[in-house]
PDB file of C-alpha atoms in Angstrom:
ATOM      1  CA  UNK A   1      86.949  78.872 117.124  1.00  0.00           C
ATOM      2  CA  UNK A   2      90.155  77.301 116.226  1.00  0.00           C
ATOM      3  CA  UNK A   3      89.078  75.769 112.857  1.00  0.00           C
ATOM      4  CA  UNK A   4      91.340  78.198 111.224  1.00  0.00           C
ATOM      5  CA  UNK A   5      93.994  77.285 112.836  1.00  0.00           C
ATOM      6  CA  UNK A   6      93.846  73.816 112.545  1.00  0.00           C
ATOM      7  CA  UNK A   7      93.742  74.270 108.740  1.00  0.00           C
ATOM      8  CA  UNK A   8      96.852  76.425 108.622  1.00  0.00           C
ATOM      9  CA  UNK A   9      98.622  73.618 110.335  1.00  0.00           C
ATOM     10  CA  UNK A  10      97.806  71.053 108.105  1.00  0.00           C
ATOM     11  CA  UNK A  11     100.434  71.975 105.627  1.00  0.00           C
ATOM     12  CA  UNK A  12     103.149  72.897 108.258  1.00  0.00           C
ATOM     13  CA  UNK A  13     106.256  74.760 107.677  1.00  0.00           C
ATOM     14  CA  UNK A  14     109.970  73.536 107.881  1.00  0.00           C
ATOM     15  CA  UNK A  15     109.962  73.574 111.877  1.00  0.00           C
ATOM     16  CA  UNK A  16     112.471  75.978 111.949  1.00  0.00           C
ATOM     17  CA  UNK A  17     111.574  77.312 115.521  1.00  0.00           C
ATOM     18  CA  UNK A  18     110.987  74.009 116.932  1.00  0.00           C
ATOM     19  CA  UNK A  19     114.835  72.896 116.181  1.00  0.00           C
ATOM     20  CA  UNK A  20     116.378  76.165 116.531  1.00  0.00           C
ATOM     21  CA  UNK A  21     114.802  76.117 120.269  1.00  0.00           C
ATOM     22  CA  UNK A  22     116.590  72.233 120.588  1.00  0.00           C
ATOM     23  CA  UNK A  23     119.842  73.603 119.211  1.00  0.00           C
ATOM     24  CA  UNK A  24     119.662  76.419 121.579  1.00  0.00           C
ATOM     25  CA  UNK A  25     118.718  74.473 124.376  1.00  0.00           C
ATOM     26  CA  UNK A  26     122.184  72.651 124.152  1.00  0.00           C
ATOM     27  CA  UNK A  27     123.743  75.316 125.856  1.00  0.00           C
ATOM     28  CA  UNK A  28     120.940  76.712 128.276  1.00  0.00           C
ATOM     29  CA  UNK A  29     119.392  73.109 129.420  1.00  0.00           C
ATOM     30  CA  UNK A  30     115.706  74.801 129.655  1.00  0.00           C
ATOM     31  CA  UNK A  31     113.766  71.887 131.730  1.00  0.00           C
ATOM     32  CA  UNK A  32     111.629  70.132 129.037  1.00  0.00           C
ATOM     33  CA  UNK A  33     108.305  70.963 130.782  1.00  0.00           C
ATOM     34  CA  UNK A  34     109.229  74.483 130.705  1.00  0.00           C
ATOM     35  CA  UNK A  35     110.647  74.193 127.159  1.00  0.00           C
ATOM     36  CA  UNK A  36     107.107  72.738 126.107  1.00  0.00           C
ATOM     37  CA  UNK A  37     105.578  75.641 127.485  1.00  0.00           C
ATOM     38  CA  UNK A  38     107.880  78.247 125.770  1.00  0.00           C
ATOM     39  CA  UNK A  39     107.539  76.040 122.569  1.00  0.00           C
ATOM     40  CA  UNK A  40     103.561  76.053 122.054  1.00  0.00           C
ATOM     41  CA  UNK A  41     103.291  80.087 122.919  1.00  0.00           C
ATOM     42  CA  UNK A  42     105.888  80.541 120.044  1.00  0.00           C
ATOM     43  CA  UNK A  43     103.974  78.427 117.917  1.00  0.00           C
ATOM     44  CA  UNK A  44     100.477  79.496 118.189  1.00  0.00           C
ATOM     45  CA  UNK A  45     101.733  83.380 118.175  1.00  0.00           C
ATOM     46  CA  UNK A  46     103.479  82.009 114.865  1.00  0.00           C
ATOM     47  CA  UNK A  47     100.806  80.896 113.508  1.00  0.00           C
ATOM     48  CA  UNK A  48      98.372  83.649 114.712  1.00  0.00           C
ATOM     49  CA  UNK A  49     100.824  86.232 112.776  1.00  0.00           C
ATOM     50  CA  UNK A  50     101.081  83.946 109.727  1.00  0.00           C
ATOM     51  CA  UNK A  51      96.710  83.986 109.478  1.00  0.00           C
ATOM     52  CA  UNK A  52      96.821  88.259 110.160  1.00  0.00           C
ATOM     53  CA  UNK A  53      99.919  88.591 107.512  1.00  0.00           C
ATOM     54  CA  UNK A  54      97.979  86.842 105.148  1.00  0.00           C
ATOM     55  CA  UNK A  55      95.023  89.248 105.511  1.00  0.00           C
ATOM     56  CA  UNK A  56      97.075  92.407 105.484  1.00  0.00           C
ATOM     57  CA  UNK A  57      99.133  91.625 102.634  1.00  0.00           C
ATOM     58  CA  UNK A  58      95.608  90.027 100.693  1.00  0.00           C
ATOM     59  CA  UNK A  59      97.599  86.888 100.282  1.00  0.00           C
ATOM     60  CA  UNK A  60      96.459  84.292  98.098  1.00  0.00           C
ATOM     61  CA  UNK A  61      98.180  81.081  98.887  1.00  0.00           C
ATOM     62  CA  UNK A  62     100.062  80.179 101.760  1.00  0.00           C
ATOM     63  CA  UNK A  63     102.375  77.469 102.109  1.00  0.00           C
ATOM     64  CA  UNK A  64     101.321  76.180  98.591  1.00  0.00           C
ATOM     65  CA  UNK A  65      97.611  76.436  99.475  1.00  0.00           C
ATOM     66  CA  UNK A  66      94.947  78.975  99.850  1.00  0.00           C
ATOM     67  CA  UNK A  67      95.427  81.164 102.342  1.00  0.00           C
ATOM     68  CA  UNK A  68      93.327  80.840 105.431  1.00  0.00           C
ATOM     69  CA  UNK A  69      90.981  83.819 105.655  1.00  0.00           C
ATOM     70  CA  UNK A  70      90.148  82.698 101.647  1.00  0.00           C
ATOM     71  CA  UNK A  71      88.140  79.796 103.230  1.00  0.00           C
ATOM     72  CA  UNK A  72      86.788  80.975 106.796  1.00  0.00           C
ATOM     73  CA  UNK A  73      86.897  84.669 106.001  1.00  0.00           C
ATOM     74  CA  UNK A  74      88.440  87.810 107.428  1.00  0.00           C
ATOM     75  CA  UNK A  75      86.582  88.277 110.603  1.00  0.00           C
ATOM     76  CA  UNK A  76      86.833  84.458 111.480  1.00  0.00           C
ATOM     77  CA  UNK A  77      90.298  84.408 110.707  1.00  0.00           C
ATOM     78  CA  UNK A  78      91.476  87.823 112.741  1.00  0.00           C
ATOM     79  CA  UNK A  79      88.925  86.731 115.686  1.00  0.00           C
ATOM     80  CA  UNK A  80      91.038  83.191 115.789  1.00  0.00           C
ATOM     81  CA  UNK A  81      94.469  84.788 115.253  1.00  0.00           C
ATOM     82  CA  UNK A  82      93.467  87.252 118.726  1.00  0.00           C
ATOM     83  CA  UNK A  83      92.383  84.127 120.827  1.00  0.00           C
ATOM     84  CA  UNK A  84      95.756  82.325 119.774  1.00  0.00           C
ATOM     85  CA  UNK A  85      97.285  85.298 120.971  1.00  0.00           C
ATOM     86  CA  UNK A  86      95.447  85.219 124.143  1.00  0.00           C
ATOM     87  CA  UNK A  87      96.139  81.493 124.849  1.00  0.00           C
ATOM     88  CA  UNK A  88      99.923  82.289 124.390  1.00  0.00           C
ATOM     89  CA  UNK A  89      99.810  84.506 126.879  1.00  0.00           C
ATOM     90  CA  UNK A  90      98.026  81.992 129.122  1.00  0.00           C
ATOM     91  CA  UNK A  91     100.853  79.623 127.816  1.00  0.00           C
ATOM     92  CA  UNK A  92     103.601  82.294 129.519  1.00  0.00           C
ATOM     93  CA  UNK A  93     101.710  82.638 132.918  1.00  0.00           C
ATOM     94  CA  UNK A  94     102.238  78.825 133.584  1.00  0.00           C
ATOM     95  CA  UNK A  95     105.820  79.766 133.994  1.00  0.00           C
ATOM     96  CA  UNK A  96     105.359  81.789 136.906  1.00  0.00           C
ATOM     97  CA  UNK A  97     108.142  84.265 135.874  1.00  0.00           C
ATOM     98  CA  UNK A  98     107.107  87.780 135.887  1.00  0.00           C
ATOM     99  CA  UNK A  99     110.252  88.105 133.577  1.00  0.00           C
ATOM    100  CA  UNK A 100     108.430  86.069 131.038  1.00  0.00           C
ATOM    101  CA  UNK A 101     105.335  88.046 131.050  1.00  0.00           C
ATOM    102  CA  UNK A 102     107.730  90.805 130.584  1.00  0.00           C
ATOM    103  CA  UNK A 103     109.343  89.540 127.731  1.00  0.00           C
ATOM    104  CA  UNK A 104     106.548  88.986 125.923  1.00  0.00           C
ATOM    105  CA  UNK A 105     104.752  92.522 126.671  1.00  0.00           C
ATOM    106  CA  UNK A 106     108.472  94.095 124.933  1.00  0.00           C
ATOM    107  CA  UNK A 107     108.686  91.893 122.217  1.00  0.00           C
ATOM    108  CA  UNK A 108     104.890  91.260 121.191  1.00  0.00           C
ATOM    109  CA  UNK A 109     104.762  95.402 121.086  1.00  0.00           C
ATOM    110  CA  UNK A 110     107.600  95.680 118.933  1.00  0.00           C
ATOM    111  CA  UNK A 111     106.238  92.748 116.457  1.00  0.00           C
ATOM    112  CA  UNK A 112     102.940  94.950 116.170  1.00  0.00           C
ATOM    113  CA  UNK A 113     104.815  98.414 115.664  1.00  0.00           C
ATOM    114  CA  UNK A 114     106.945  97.349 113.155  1.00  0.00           C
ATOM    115  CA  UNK A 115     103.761  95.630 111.218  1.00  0.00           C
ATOM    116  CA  UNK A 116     102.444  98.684 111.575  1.00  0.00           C
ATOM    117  CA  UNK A 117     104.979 100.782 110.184  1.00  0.00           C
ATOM    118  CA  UNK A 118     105.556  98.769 107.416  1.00  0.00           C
ATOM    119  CA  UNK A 119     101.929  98.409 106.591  1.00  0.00           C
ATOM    120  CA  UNK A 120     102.311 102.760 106.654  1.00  0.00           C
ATOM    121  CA  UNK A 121     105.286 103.059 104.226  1.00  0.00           C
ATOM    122  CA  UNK A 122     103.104 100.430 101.787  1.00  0.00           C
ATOM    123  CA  UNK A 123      99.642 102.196 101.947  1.00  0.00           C
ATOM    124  CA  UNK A 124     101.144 105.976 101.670  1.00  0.00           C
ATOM    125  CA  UNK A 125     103.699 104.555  99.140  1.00  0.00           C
ATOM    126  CA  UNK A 126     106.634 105.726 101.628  1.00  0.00           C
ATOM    127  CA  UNK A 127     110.331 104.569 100.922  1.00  0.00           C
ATOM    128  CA  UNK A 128     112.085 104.122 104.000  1.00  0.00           C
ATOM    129  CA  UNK A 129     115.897 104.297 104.179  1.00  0.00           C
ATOM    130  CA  UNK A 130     117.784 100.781 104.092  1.00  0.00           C
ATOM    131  CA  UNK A 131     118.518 101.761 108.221  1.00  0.00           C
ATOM    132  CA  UNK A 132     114.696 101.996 108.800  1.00  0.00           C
ATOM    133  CA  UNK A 133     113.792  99.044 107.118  1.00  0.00           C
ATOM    134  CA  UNK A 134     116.018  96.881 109.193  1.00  0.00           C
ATOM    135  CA  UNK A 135     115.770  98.622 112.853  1.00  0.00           C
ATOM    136  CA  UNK A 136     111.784  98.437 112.410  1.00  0.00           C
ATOM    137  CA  UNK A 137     111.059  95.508 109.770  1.00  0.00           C
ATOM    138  CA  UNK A 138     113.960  93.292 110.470  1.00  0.00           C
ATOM    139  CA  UNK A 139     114.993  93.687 114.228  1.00  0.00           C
ATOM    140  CA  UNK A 140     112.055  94.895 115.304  1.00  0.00           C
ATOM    141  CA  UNK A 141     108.927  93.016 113.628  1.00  0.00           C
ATOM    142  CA  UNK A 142     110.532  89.645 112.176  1.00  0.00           C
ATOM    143  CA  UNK A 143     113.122  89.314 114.668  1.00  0.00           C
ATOM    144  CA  UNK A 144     110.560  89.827 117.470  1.00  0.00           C
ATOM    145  CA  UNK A 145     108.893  86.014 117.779  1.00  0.00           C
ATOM    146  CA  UNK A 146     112.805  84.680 117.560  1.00  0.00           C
ATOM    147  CA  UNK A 147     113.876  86.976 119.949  1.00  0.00           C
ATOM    148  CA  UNK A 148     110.954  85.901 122.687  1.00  0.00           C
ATOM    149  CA  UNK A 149     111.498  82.617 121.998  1.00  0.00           C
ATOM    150  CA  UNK A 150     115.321  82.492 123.142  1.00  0.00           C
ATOM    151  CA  UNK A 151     114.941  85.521 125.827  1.00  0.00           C
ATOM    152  CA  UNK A 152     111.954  83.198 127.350  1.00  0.00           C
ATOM    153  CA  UNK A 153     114.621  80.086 127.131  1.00  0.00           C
ATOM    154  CA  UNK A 154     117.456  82.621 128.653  1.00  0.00           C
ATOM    155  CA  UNK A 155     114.702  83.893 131.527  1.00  0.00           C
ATOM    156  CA  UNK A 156     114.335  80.123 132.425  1.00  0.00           C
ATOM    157  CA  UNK A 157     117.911  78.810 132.415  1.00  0.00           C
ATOM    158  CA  UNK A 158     120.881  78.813 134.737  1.00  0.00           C
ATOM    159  CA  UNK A 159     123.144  79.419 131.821  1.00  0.00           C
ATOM    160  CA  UNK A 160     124.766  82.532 131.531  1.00  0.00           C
ATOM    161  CA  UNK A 161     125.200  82.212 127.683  1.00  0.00           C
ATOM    162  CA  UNK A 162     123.653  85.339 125.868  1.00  0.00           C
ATOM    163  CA  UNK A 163     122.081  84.025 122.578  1.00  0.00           C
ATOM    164  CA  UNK A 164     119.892  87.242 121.651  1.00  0.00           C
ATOM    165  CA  UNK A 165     122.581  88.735 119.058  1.00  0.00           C
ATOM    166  CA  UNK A 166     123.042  85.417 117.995  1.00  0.00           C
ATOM    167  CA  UNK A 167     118.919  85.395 116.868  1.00  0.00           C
ATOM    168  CA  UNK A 168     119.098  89.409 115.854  1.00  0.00           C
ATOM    169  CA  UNK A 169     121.328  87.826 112.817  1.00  0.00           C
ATOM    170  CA  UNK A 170     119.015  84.413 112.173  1.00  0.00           C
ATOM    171  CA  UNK A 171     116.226  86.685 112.176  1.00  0.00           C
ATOM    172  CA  UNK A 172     118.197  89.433 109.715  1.00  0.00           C
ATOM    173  CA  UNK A 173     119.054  86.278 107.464  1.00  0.00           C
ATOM    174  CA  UNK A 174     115.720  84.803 107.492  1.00  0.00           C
ATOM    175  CA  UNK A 175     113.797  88.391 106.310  1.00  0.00           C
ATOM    176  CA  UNK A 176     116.806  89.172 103.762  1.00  0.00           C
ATOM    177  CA  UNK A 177     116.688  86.095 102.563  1.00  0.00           C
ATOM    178  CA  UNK A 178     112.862  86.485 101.798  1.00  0.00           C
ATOM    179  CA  UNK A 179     113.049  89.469 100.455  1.00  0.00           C
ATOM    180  CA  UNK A 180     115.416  87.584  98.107  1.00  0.00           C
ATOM    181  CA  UNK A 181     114.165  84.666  97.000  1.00  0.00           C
ATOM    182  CA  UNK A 182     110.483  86.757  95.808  1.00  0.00           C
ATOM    183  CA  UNK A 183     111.644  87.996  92.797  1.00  0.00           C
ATOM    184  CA  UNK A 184     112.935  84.633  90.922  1.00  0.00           C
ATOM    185  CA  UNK A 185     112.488  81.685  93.475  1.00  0.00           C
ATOM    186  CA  UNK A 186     110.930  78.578  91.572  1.00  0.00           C
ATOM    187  CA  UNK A 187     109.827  77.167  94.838  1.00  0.00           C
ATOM    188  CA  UNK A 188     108.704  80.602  96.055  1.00  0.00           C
ATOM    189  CA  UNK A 189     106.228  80.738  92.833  1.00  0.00           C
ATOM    190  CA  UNK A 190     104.803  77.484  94.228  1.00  0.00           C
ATOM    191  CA  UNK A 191     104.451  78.215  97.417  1.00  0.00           C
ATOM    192  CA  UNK A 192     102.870  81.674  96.920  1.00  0.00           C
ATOM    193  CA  UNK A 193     101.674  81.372  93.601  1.00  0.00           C
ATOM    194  CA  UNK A 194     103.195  84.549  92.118  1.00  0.00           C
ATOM    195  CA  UNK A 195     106.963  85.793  91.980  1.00  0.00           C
ATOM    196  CA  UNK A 196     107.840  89.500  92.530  1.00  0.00           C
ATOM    197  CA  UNK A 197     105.391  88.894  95.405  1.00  0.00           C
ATOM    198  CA  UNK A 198     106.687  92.462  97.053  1.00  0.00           C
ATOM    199  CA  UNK A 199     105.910  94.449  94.147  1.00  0.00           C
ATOM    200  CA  UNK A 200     102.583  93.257  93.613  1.00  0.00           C
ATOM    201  CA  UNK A 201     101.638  94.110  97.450  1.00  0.00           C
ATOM    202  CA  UNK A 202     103.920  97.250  96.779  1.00  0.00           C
ATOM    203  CA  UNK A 203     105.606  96.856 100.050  1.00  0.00           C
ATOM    204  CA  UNK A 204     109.184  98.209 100.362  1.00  0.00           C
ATOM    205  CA  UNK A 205     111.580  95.229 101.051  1.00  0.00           C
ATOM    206  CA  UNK A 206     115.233  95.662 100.859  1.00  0.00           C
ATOM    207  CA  UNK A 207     116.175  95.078  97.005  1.00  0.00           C
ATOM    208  CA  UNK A 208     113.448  97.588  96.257  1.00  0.00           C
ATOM    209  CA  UNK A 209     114.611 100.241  99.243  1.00  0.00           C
ATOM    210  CA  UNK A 210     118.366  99.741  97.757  1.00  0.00           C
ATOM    211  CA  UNK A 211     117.085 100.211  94.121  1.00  0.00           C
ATOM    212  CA  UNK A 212     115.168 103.270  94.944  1.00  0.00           C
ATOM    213  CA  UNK A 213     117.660 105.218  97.893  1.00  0.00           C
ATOM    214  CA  UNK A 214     121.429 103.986  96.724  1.00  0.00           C
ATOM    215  CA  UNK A 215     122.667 106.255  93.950  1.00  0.00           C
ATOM    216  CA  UNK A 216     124.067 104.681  90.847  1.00  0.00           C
ATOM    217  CA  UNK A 217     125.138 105.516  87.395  1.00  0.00           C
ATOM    218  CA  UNK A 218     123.227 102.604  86.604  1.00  0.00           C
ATOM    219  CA  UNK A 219     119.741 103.772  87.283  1.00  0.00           C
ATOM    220  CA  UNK A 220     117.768 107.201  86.608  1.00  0.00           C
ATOM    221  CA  UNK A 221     115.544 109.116  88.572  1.00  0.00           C
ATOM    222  CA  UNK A 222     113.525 108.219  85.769  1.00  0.00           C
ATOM    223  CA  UNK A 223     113.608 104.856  86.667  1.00  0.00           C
ATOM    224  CA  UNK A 224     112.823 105.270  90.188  1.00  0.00           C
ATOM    225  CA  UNK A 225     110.000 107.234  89.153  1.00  0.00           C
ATOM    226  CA  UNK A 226     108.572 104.472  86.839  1.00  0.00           C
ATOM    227  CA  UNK A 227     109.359 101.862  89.749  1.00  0.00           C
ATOM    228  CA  UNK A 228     107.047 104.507  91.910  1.00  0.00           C
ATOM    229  CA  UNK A 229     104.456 103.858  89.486  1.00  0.00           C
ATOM    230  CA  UNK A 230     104.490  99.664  89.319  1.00  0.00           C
ATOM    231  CA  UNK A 231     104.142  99.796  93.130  1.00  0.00           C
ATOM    232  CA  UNK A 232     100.947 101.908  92.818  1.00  0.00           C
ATOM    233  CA  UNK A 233      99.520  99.586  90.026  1.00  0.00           C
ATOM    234  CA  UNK A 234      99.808  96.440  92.438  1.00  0.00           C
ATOM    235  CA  UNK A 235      99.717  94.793  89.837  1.00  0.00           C
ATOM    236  CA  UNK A 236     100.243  90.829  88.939  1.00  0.00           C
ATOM    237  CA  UNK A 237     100.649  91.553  84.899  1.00  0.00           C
ATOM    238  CA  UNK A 238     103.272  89.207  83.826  1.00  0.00           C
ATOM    239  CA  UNK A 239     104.761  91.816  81.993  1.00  0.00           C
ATOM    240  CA  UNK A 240     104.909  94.662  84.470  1.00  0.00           C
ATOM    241  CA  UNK A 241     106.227  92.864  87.166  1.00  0.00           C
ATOM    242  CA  UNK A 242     109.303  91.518  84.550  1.00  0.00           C
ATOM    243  CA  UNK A 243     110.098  94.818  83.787  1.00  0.00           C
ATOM    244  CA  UNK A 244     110.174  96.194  87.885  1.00  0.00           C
ATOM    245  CA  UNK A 245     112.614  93.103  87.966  1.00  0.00           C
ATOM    246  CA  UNK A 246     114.823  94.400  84.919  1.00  0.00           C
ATOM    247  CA  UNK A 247     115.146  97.750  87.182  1.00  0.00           C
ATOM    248  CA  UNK A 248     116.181  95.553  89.843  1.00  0.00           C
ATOM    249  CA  UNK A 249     118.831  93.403  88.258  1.00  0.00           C
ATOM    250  CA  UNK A 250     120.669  96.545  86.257  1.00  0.00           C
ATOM    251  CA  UNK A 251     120.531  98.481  89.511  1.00  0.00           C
ATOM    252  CA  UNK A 252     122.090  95.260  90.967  1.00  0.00           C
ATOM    253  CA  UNK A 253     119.536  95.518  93.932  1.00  0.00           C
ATOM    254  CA  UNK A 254     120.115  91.570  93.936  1.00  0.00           C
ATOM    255  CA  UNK A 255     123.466  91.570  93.852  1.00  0.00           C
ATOM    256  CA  UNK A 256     123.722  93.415  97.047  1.00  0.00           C
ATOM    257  CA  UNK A 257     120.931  91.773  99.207  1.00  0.00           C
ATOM    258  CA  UNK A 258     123.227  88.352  97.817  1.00  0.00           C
ATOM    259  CA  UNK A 259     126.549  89.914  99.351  1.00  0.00           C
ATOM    260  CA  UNK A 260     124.709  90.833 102.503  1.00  0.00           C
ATOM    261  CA  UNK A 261     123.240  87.737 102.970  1.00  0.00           C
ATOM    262  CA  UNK A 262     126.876  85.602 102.473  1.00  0.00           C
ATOM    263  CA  UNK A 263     128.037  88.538 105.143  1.00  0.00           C
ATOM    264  CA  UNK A 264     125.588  87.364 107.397  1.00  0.00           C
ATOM    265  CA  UNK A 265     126.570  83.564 106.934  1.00  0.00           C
ATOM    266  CA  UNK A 266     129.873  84.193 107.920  1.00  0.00           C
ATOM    267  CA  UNK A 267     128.823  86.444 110.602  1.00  0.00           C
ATOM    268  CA  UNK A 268     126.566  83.997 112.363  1.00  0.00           C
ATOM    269  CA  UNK A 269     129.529  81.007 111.921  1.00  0.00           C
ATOM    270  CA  UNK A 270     131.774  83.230 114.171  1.00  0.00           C
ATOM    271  CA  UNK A 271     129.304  84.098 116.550  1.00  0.00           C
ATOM    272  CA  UNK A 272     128.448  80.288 117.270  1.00  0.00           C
ATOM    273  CA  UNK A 273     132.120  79.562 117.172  1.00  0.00           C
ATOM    274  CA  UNK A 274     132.124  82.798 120.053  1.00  0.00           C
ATOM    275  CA  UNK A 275     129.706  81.201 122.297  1.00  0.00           C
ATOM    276  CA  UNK A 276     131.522  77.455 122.137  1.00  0.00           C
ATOM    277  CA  UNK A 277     130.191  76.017 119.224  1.00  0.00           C
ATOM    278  CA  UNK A 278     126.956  73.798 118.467  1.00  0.00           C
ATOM    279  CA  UNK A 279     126.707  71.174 115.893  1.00  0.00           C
ATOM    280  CA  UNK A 280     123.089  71.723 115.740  1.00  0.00           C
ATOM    281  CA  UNK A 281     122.915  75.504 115.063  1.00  0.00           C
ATOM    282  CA  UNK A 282     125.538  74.531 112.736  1.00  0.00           C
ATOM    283  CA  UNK A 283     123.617  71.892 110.914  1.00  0.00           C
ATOM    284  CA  UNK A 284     120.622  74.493 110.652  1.00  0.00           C
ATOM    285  CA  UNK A 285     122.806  77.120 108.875  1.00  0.00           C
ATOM    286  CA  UNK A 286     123.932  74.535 106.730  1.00  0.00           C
ATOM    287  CA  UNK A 287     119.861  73.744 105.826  1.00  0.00           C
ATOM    288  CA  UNK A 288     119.724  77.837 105.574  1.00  0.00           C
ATOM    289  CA  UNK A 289     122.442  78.519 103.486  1.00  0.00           C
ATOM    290  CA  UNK A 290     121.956  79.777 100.340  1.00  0.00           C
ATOM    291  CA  UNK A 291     125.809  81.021  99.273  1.00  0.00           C
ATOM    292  CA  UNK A 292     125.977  77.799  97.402  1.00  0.00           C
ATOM    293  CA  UNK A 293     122.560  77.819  96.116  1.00  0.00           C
ATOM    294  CA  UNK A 294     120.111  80.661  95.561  1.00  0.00           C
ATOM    295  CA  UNK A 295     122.665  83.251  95.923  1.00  0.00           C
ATOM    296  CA  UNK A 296     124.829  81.974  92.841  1.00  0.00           C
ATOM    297  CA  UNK A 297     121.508  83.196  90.512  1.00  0.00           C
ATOM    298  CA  UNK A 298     122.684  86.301  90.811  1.00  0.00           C
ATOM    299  CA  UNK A 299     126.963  86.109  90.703  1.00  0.00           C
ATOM    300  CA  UNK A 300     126.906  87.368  86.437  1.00  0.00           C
TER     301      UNK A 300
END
């Protein structure tokens, strides 16, 4: 049942929940067992989103490999990605905390709404406003897992340190950041084994949303309407997909997800500065950042 599974974890990610819940865990002191607890229900509902993603979005590769349901198949793949749910929820009931099991009712709910919505605006080729995108996409879907994870920590500490606006911005970076790097990303091209990933799923992420709502003397409804029409196609052609990033770059769609992401940097320095500093949220950002890296492709 979990053979699935264990083949998505073979080629593991960066471990970016694993030593964000250790950085945060310097200032609520979660007792390890409980930690351990909170730590596998965040990964296996992780990875059980990662599988159904993949599946929804007809993902090729994942993680520089094929993507799971390409090997066991769709029905496998969903059936696994519901039991890992399940056993996360068993995971959350060893606590003993009827908090917990609240927790993870709200923020499991929003996570599938805000899939759900954005799986809507993609199929019925909807553009949502920039505000949409980020109260249902962003805070609400991709924040979600983040925001259990550290509301589970807060539920079981003694610390009366609030980290949850602290995550709503990790979790704003991480998506924005994303929806970034898929349009010229070397490593994302590995990984994924396409570039201008979101326009060949036409899904709405936030350099398209900007190019298609924000008004400019730069772009033409013409050109919105011809951006329309390369979402339809899904297409992968080369070609097609160089041209939707053209649009992009003289709309300066880039531009601005770079300035909001370098907004966000220095927004989530002052907040860990608010809550008494940690060297290793700190050292994460650093690992994060991309002002001095990805972000300068786009500063001409």
């Amino acid at each position: 049942m979990l053979e699935p599974h264990h083949y998505l974890t073979k080629n593991p990610g960066k471990n970016f929940r694993k030593n964000l819940m250790k950085a945060l865990n310097l200032w609520l002191q979660v007792p390890e067992e409980r930690l351990l607890i909170i730590s596998n229900a965040i990964y296996m509902l992780h990875n059980a989103s990662l599988m159904i993603d993949d599946i929804q979005d007809d993902s090729k590769m994942r993680r520089g490999v094929p993507a799971t349901h390409l090997l066991y198949g769709m029905p496998k793949t969903i059936s696994t990605a519901l039991y890992l749910c399940g056993l996360a929820l068993e995971e959350i009931r060893k606590l003993n905390n009827p908090e917990a099991l609240k927790i993870y009712s709200e923020e499991f709910s929003k996570f599938q709404l805000g899939q759900g919505i954005e799986l809507h605006w993609r199929d019925n080729v909807i553009c949502p406003t920039e505000q949409e995108y980020i109260d249902i996409v962003v805070d609400g879907k991709t924040t979600a897992l983040l925001r259990m994870l550290v509301r589970l920590m807060q539920a079981e500490s003694r610390s009366s340190i609030d980290c949850t606006n602290l995550i709503n911005k990790f979790g704003k970076l991480g998506q924005i950041t994303n929806d970034f790097l898929g349009f010229e990303s070397a490593q994302w091209i590995e990984e994924k084994g396409c570039f201008c990933e979101d326009v060949s799923e036409g899904k709405f992420s936030l350099p398209i949303i900007h190019f298609m709502t924000h008004q400019s003397d730069l772009v033409t409804e013409q050109d919105r309407l011809r951006f329309m029409e390369i979402l339809r196609l899904r297409t992968t052609n080369h070609d097609i997909l160089m041209e939707a990033l053209d649009l992009l770059k003289r709309a300066k769609s880039l531009d601005y997800c770079r300035d909001l992401l370098i907004d966000l940097d220095r927004e989530i320095v002052q907040e860990i500065r608010a809550l008494g500093g940690n060297p290793m949220i700190e050292h994460i950002l650093d690992k994060f950042r991309f002002t001095n890296k990805y972000v300068l492709l786009y500063r001409n």
